[in-house]
XYZ file of C-alpha atoms in Angstrom:
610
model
C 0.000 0.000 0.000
C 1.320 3.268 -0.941
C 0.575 6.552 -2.197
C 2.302 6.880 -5.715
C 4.810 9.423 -5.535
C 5.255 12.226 -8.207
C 8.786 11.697 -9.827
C 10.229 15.528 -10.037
C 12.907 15.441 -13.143
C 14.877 13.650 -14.241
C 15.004 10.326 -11.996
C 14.245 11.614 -8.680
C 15.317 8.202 -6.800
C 18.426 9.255 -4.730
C 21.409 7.887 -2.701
C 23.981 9.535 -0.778
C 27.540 10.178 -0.119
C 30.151 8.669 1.848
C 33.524 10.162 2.674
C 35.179 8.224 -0.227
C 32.517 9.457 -2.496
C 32.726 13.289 -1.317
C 36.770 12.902 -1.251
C 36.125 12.467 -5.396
C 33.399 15.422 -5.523
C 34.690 18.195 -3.821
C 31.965 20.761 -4.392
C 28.939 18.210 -3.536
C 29.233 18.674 0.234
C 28.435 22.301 -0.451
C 25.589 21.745 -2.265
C 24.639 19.121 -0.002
C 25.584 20.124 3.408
C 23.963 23.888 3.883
C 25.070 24.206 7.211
C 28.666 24.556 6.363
C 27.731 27.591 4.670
C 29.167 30.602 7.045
C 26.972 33.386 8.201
C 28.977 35.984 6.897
C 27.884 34.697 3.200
C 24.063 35.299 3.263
C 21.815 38.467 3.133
C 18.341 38.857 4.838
C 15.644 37.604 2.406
C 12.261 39.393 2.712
C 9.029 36.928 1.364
C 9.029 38.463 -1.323
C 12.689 37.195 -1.888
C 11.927 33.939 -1.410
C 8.163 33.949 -2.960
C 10.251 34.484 -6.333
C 12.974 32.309 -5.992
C 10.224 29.274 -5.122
C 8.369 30.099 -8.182
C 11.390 30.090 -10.229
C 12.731 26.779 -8.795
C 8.598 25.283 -9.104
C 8.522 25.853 -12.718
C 12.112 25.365 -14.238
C 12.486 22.369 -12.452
C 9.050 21.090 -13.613
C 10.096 22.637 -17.263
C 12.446 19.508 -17.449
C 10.008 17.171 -17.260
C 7.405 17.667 -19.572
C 5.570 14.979 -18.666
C 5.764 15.199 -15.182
C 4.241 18.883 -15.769
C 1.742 18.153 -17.576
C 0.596 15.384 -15.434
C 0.405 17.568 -12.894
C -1.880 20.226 -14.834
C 0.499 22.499 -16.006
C 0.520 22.401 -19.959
C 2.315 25.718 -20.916
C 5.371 27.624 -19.610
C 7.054 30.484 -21.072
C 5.209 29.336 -24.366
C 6.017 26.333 -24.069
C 3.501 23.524 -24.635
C 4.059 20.373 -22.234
C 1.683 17.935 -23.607
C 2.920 16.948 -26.859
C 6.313 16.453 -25.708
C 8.281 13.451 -24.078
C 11.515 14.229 -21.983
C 14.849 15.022 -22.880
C 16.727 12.211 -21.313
C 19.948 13.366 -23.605
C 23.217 13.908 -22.073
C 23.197 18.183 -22.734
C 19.695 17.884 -21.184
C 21.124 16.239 -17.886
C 23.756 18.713 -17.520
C 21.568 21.347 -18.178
C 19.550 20.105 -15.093
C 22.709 19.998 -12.644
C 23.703 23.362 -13.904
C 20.428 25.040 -12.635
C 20.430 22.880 -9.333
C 23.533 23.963 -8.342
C 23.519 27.572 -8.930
C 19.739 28.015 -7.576
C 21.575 26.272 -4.252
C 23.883 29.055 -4.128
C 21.756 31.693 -4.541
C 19.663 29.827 -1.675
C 22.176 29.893 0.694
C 23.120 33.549 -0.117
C 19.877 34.252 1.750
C 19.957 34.451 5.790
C 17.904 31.264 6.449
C 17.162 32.354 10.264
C 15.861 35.477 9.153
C 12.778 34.004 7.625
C 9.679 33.630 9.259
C 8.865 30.339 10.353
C 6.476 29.253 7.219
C 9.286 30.445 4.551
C 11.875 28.752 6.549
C 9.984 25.364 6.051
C 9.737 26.135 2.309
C 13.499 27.029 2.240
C 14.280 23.814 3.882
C 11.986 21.784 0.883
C 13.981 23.204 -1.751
C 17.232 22.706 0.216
C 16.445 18.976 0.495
C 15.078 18.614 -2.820
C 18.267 20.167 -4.466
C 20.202 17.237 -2.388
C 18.142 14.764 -3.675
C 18.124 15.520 -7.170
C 21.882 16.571 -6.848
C 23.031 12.965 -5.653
C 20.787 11.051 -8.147
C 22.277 12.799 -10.538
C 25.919 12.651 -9.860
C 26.388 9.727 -7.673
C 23.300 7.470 -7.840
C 23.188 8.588 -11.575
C 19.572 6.245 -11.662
C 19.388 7.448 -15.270
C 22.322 4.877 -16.346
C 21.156 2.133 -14.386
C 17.059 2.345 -13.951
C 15.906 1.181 -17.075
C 12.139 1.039 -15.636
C 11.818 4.783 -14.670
C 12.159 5.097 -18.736
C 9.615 2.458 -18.841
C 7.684 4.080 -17.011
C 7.791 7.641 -18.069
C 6.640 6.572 -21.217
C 3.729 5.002 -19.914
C 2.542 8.249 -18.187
C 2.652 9.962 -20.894
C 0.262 8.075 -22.549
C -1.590 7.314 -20.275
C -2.048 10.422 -18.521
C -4.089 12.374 -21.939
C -6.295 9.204 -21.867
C -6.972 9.265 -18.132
C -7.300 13.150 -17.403
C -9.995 14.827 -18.685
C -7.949 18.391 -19.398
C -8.820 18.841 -23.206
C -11.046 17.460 -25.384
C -10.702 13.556 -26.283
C -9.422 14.714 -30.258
C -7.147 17.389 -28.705
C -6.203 14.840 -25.777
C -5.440 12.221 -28.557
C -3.193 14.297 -30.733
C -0.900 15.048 -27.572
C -1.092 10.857 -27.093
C -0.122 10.634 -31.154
C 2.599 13.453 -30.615
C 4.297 11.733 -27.656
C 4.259 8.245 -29.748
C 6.311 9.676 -32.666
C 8.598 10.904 -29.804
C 9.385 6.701 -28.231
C 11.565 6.101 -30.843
C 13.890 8.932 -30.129
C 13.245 8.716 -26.438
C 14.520 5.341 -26.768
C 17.171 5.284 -28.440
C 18.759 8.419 -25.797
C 17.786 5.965 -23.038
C 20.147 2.738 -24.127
C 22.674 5.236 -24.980
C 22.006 6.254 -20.854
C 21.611 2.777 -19.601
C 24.876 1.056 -18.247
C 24.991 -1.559 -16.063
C 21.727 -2.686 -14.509
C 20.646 -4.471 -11.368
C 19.182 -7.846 -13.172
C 15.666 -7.289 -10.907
C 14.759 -3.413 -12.409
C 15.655 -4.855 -15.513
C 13.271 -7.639 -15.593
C 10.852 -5.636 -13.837
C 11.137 -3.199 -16.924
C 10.505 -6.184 -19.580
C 7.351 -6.580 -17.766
C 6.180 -3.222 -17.207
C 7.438 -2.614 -20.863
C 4.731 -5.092 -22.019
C 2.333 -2.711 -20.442
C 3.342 0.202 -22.280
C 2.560 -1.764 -25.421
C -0.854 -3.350 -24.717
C -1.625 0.434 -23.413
C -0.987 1.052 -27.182
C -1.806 -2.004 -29.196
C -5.267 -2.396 -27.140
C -6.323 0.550 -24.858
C -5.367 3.819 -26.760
C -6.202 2.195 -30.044
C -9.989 1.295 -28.905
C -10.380 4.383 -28.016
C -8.497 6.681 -30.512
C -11.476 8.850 -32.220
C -12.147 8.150 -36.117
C -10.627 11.099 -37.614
C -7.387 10.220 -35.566
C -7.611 6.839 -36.578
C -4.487 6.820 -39.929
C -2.264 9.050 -37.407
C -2.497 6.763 -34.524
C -1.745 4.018 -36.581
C 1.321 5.272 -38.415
C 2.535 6.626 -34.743
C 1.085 3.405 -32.899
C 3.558 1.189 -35.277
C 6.936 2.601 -34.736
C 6.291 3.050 -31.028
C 5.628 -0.546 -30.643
C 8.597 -1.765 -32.871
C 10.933 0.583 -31.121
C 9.544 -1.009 -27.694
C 9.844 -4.399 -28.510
C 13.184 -3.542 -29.531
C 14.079 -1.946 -26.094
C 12.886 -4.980 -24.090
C 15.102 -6.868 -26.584
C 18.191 -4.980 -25.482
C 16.859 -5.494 -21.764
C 16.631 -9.106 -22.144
C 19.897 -9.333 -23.924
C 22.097 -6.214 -22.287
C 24.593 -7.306 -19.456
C 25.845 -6.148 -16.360
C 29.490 -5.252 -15.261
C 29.196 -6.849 -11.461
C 32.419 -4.537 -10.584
C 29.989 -1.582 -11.466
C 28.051 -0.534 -8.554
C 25.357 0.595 -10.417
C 25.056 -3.225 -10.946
C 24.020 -3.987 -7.284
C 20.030 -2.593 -6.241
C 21.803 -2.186 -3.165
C 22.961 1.330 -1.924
C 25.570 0.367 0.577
C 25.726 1.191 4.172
C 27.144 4.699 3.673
C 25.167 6.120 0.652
C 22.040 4.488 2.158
C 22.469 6.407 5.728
C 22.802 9.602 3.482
C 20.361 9.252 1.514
C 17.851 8.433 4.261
C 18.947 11.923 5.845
C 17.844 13.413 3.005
C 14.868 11.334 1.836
C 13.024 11.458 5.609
C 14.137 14.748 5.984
C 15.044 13.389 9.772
C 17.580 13.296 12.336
C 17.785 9.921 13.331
C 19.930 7.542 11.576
C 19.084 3.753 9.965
C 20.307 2.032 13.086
C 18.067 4.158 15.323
C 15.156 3.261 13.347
C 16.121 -0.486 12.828
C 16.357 -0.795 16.866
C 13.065 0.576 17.376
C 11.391 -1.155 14.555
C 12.574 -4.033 15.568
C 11.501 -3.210 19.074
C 7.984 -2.476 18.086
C 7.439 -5.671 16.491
C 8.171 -7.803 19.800
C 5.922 -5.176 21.626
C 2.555 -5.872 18.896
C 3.341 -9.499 18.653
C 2.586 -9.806 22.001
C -0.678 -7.413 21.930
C -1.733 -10.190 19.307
C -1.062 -12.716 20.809
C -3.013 -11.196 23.837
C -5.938 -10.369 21.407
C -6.028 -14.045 19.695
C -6.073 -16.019 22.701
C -9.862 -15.440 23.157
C -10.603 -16.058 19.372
C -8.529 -18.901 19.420
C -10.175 -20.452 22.627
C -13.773 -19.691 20.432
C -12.820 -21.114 17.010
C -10.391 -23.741 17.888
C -11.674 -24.985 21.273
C -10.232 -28.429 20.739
C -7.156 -27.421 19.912
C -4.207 -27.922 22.490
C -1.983 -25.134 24.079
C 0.059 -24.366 21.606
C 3.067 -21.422 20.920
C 2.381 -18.220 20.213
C 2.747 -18.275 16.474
C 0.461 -21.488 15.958
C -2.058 -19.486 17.900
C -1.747 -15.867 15.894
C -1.429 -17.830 12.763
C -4.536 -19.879 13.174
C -6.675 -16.861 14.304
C -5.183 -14.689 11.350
C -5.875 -17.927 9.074
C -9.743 -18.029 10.330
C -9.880 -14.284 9.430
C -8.607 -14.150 6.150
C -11.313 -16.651 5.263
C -13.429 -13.976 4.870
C -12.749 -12.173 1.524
C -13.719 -11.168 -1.707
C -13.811 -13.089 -4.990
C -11.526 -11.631 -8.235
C -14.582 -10.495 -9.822
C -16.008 -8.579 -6.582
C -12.735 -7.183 -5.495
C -13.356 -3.839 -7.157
C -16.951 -3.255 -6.138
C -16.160 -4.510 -2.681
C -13.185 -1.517 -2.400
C -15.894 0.972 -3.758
C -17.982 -0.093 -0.510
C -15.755 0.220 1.922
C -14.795 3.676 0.908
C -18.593 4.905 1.176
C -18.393 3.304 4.522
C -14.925 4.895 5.875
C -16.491 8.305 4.434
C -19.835 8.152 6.362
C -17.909 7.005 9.672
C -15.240 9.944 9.208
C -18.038 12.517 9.085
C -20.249 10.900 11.825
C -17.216 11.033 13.591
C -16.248 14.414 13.025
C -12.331 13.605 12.870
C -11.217 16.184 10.161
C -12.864 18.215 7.216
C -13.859 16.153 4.858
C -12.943 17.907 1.091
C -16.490 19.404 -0.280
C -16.632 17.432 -3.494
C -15.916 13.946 -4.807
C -13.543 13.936 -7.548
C -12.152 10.254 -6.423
C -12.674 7.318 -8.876
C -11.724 3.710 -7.930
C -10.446 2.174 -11.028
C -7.990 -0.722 -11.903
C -4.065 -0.126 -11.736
C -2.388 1.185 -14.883
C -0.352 -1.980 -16.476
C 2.516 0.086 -17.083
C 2.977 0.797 -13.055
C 1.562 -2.957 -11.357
C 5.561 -3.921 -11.334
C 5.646 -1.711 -7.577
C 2.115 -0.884 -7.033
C 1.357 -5.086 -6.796
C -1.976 -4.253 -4.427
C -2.809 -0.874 -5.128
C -2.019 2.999 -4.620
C -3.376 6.496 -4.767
C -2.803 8.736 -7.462
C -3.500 12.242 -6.256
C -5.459 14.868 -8.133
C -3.033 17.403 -10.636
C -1.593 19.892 -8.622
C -2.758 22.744 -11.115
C -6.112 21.265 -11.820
C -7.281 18.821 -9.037
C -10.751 19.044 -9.982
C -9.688 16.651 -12.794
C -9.958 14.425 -10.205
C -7.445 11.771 -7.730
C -7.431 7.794 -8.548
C -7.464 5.178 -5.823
C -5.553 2.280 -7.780
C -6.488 -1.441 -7.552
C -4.492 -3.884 -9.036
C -6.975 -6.394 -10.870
C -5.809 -9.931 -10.126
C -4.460 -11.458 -13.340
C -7.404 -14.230 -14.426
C -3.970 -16.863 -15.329
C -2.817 -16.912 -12.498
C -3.240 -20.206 -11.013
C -5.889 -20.741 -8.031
C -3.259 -21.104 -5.184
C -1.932 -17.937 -6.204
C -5.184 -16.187 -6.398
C -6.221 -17.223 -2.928
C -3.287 -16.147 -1.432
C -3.761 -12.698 -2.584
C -7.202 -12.677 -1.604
C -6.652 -14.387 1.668
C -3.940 -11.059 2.426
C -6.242 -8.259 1.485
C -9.062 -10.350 3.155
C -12.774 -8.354 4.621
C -11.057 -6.722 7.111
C -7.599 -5.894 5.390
C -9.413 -4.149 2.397
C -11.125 -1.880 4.473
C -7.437 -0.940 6.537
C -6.654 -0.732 2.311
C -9.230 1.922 1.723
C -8.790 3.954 4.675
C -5.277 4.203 4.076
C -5.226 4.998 0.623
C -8.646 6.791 -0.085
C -10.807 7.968 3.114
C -9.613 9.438 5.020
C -6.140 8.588 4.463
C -4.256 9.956 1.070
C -6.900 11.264 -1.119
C -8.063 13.557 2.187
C -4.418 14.391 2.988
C -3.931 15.437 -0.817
C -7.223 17.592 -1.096
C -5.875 19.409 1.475
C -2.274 19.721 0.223
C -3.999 21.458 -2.538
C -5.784 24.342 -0.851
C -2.585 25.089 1.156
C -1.561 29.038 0.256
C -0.171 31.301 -0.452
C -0.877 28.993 -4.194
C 3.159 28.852 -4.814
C 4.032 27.618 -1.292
C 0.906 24.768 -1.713
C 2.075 23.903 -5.084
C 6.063 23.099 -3.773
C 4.825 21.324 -0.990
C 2.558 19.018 -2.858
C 5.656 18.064 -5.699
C 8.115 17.440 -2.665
C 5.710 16.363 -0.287
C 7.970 14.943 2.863
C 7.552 10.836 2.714
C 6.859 10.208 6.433
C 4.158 12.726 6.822
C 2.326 11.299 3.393
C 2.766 7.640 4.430
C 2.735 8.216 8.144
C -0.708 10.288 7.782
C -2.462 7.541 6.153
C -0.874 4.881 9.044
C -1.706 7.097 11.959
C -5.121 8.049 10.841
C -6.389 4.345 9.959
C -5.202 4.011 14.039
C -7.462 6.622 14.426
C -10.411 5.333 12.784
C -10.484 2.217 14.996
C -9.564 3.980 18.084
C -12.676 5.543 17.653
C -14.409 2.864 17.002
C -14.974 1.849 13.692
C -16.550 -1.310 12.785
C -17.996 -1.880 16.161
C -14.395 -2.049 17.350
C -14.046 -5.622 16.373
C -10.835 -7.495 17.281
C -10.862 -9.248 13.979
C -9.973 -5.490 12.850
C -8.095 -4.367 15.521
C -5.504 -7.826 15.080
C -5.711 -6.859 11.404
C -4.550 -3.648 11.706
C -2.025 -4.640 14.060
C -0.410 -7.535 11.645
C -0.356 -4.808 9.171
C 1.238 -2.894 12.357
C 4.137 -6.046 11.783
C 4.096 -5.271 8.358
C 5.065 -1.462 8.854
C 7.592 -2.803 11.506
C 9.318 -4.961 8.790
C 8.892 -2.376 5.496
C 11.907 -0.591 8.028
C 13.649 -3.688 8.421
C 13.647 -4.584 5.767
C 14.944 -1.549 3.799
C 17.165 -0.862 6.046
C 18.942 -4.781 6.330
C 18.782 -5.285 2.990
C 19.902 -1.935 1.345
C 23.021 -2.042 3.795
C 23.578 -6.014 2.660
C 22.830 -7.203 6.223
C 19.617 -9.313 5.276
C 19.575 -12.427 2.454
C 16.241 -12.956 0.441
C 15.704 -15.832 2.995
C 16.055 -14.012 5.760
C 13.481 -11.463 4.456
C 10.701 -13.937 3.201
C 11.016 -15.438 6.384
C 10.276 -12.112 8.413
C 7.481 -11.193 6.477
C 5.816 -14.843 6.261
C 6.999 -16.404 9.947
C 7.320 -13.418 11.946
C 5.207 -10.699 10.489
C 2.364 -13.259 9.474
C 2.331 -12.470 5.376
C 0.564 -14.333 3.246
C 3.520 -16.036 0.582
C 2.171 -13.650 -2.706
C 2.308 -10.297 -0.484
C 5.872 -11.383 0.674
C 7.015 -12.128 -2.789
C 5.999 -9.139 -4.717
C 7.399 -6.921 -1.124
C 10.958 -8.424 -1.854
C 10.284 -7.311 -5.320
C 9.752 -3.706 -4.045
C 12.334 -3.562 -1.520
C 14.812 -4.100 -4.219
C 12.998 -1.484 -6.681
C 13.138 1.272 -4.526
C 15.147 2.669 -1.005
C 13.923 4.438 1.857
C 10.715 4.606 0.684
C 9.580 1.368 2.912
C 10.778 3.127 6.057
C 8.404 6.070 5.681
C 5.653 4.195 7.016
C 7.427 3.799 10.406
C 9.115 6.941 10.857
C 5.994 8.854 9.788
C 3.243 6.559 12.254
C 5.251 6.881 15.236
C 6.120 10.689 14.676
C 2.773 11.946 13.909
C 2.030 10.396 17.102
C 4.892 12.247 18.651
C 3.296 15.750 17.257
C -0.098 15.034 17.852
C 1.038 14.564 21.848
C 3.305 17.415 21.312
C 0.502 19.724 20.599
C -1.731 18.159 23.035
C 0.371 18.538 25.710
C 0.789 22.748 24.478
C -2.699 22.778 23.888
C -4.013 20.900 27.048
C -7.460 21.294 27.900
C -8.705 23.097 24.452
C -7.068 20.439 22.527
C -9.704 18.562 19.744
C -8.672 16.086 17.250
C -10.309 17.617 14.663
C -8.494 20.846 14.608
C -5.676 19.204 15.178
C -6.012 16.936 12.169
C -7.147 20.416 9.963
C -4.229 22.304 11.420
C -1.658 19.359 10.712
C -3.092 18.821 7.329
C -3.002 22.505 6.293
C 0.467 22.874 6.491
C 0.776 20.538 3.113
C 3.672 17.674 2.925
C 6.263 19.326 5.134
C 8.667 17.079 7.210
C 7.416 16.331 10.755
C 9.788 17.696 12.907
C 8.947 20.955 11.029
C 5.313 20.212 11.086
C 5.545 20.280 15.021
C 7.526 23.736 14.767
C 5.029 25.540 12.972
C 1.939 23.880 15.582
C 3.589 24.568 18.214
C 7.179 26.256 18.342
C 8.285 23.606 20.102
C 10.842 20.657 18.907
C 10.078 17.702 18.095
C 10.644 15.611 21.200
């Protein structure tokens, strides 16, 4: 379960430095590490300043990616029309990129950070972070030689995208789709002059999602490419395909250097710890999170195990004492029993979300956005390689009344029946409705309607592309808490355990990501702590391995961000004492947009995070 995240330009997937690595690019720490910069180099910025500066850094950054842009409801800049184009991948256009990143980050730190008031500050520190980010993937994780999926993917936005979004009409939409296709070819052939040495698992992730991109093509856009379109589509439709079938050709047959690191999925101890910095925007390191996940997950192992004994003693009466996992695992087992069919699975998700809405507003936890512009619809093909269960696709930035998508991925009809009823059995009755919550209502699609009234506009629209990854993911895990804590479903236990084995889950996402990006965990040793400890059904561990290996420090969000918006909500609590209401604390929180926590606990109360 995740929300998908926007990719800024050009690959925004980053790792970090480590002395050796900083020893070979002297003027990286400067960009990276703003606090070296001395006083005596800045000048006081009024707003005004800075208003400018985040406008110019909003719009050439998102002028690199077309289709990122565009996607997000901005069409034209400076003239410049954003739908009909793909992105320059090209070697001048990547330089071009790291040019502008690097003098913007000088200008920032010209300006007297502490001067600011406390709302600029937090936008100074988004643009600081982001400039790290996109800095490091550029010049040391350099994700644009070695990802070959995030071409794979690109592409399959920007079809996609025109078809989905209702910002034109369908002809108009359909010559943007048309203009993009004459563009794969090109795009392509830029990309394998990119691509290096590739991990063997995002290249055979790409091959699939690559067959995606060209039944998107072959079957979806052509169905429903309108009549006078028809010869263009075709002529565009044909070389688009050939030159994709000739990419996953050069996948299946390119080869890796294993003395390249860009070989290895794996950051490494010290680029991972950096990059988490940066990507969490926190203080505390890996190995202070890995000791308290791992912690945590003794701790609600042992509130199951005090919540199954009951159940257990009900629906297995005859059964003998037995250890704690035989007992947690039976009760779990009896649970996921209970769940939908493959043709239901949809419908059932479109339930449950007018169920969590009604029980939000009866409950009165938050503002609930005034319209409805969410549709539940199937996951694209092009994006089921990392989104395996489902995501949410938030609403365009510059138009979000074209509407947010919560994603289900259909289960495939071949695969065979074992398989099927493992998936099933995992997002069972009660685990699709901890699904919806956390992804729809009142969970991401809440958090992002009000990400996009946040003003003044400028500041709303930079916090909504950088959005901080443990206050997106951490919202949606702390406010599905919320929803049972205040009773929803009757307070059963069945949810309540389900909630906390996806509680385990969280727990081992960290874990995970952490042990395995710093090579301290084997595939066994993962499949193991998902399915023995953590209770995972075997399909939801496999395609998690598969994740953890597509992406870094993206797993540990859920963690960091659950236990820390605890930590604020407390925070302000304890400031606010007696007038303190969850609802205006939930409005307050969520007005601030997708800044990191600790800052998020600055600007409610002044205080530190403690």
């Amino acid at each position: 379960m995740t929300r998908r995240v926007a990719k800024p330009p050009i690959f925004a997937r980053v790792p970090a430095p480590n002395s050796r690595i900083i020893q070979a690019m002297r003027s990286l720490p400067v960009i990276l590490l703003a606090s070296l910069c001395a006083a005596s180099c800045s000048h006081r910025a009024s707003p005004a300043d800075l208003s400018k500066m985040t406008e110019e850094f909003v719009y050439t950054t998102l002028s690199f990616s077309p289709v990122f842009a565009s996607g997000q409801g901005l069409h034209e800049y400076n003239n410049v029309s954003f739908d009909t184009q793909l992105d320059d991948v090209s070697g001048n256009a990547i330089q071009k990129q790291r040019n502008f990143l690097a003098d913007f980050h000088k200008r920032l730190q010209s300006l007297d950070r502490n001067s600011l008031s406390p709302e600029d500050r937090a936008d100074y520190d988004v643009m600081d972070t982001q400039i790290g980010l996109s800095l490091f993937d550029l010049d040391i994780a350099r994700s644009y030689q070695h990802s070959p999926q995030s071409y794979v993917e690109l592409i399959g936005t920007a079809l996609y995208n025109p078809l989905l979004l209702d910002y034109a009409p369908k002809d108009q939409r359909f010559g943007h789709i048309i203009a993009r296709m004459k563009q794969v070819p090109a795009f392509l052939t830029n990309a394998q002059h990119q691509l290096r040495s590739m991990p063997d698992i995002w290249r055979n992730v790409a091959v699939e999602e690559n067959a995606g991109n060209i039944d998107l093509i072959d079957k979806t856009l052509r169905a429903e490419a309108p009549p006078a379109l028809k010869d263009q589509y075709e002529a565009a439709a044909t070389a688009a395909i050939e030159a994709l079938r000739a990419f996953t050709n050069y996948l299946k047959t390119g080869h890796s250097n294993p003395n390249d690191p860009g070989a290895d999925w794996r950051l490494g101890a010290d680029r991972y710890a950096t990059k988490f910095r940066l990507a969490l925007a926190t203080d505390r390191t890996p190995d202070q999170v890995l000791a308290d996940a791992e912690a945590r997950l003794k701790a609600v192992r042992a509130q199951m195990l005090e919540l199954s004994l009951p159940l257990h003693a009900k629906w297995f009466a005859g059964h003998k004492e037995q250890d704690e996992n035989t007992v947690i695992g039976e009760v779990l087992n009896h649970i996921a029993q209970d769940h939908s069919t493959p043709a239901s699975y949809m419908d059932d998700a479109r339930k449950d979300l007018d169920q969590a809405r009604n029980f939000t507003r009866e409950k009165n936890l938050l503002t609930l956005p005034a319209g409805s512009n969410l549709q539940v619809i199937a996951t694209p093909e092009f994006e089921r390689g990392i989104y395996a269960v489902g995501g949410f696709n938030p609403a365009p930035t510059f138009q979000p009344q074209l509407g947010a998508y919560f994603w289900i991925t259909p289960i495939p009809p071949d695969w065979p029946k074992e398989r099927i009823e493992s998936k099933l059995r995992e997002y069972n009755f009660y685990n699709l409705q901890l699904l919806t919550i956390h992804e729809a209502m009142p969970g991401h699609y809440v958090q992002g309607e009000f990400a996009n009234q946040v003003q003044p506009k400028i500041r709303g629209v930079l916090r909504a592309l950088f959005s901080n990854g443990p206050y997106v993911e951490g919202w949606a895990q702390y406010i599905t808490q919320v929803m049972l804590d205040e009773g929803y479903m009757n307070s059963a236990p069945e949810l309540r355990l389900t909630l906390l084995k996806q509680e385990l889950r969280v727990d081992a996402n960290a874990i995970m990501d952490i042990r395995l990006q710093t090579n301290r965990m084997t595939d066994d040793e993962a499949m193991n702590l998902m399915e023995k400890q953590t209770f995972q059904e075997h399909e939801e561990a496999v395609a998690k391995l598969q994740r953890a290996k597509l992406s870094s420090t993206q797993l540990p969000t859920y963690f960091t961000g659950w236990r820390d918006w605890l930590r604020v909500r407390e925070l302000v609590k304890s400031t606010k004492e007696a007038s303190f209401s969850l609802k205006d604390f939930h409005d307050a929180a969520l007005k601030e947009g997708g800044v990191p926590l600790p800052v998020l606990a600055r600007l409610l109360t002044g205080k530190d995070l403690q």
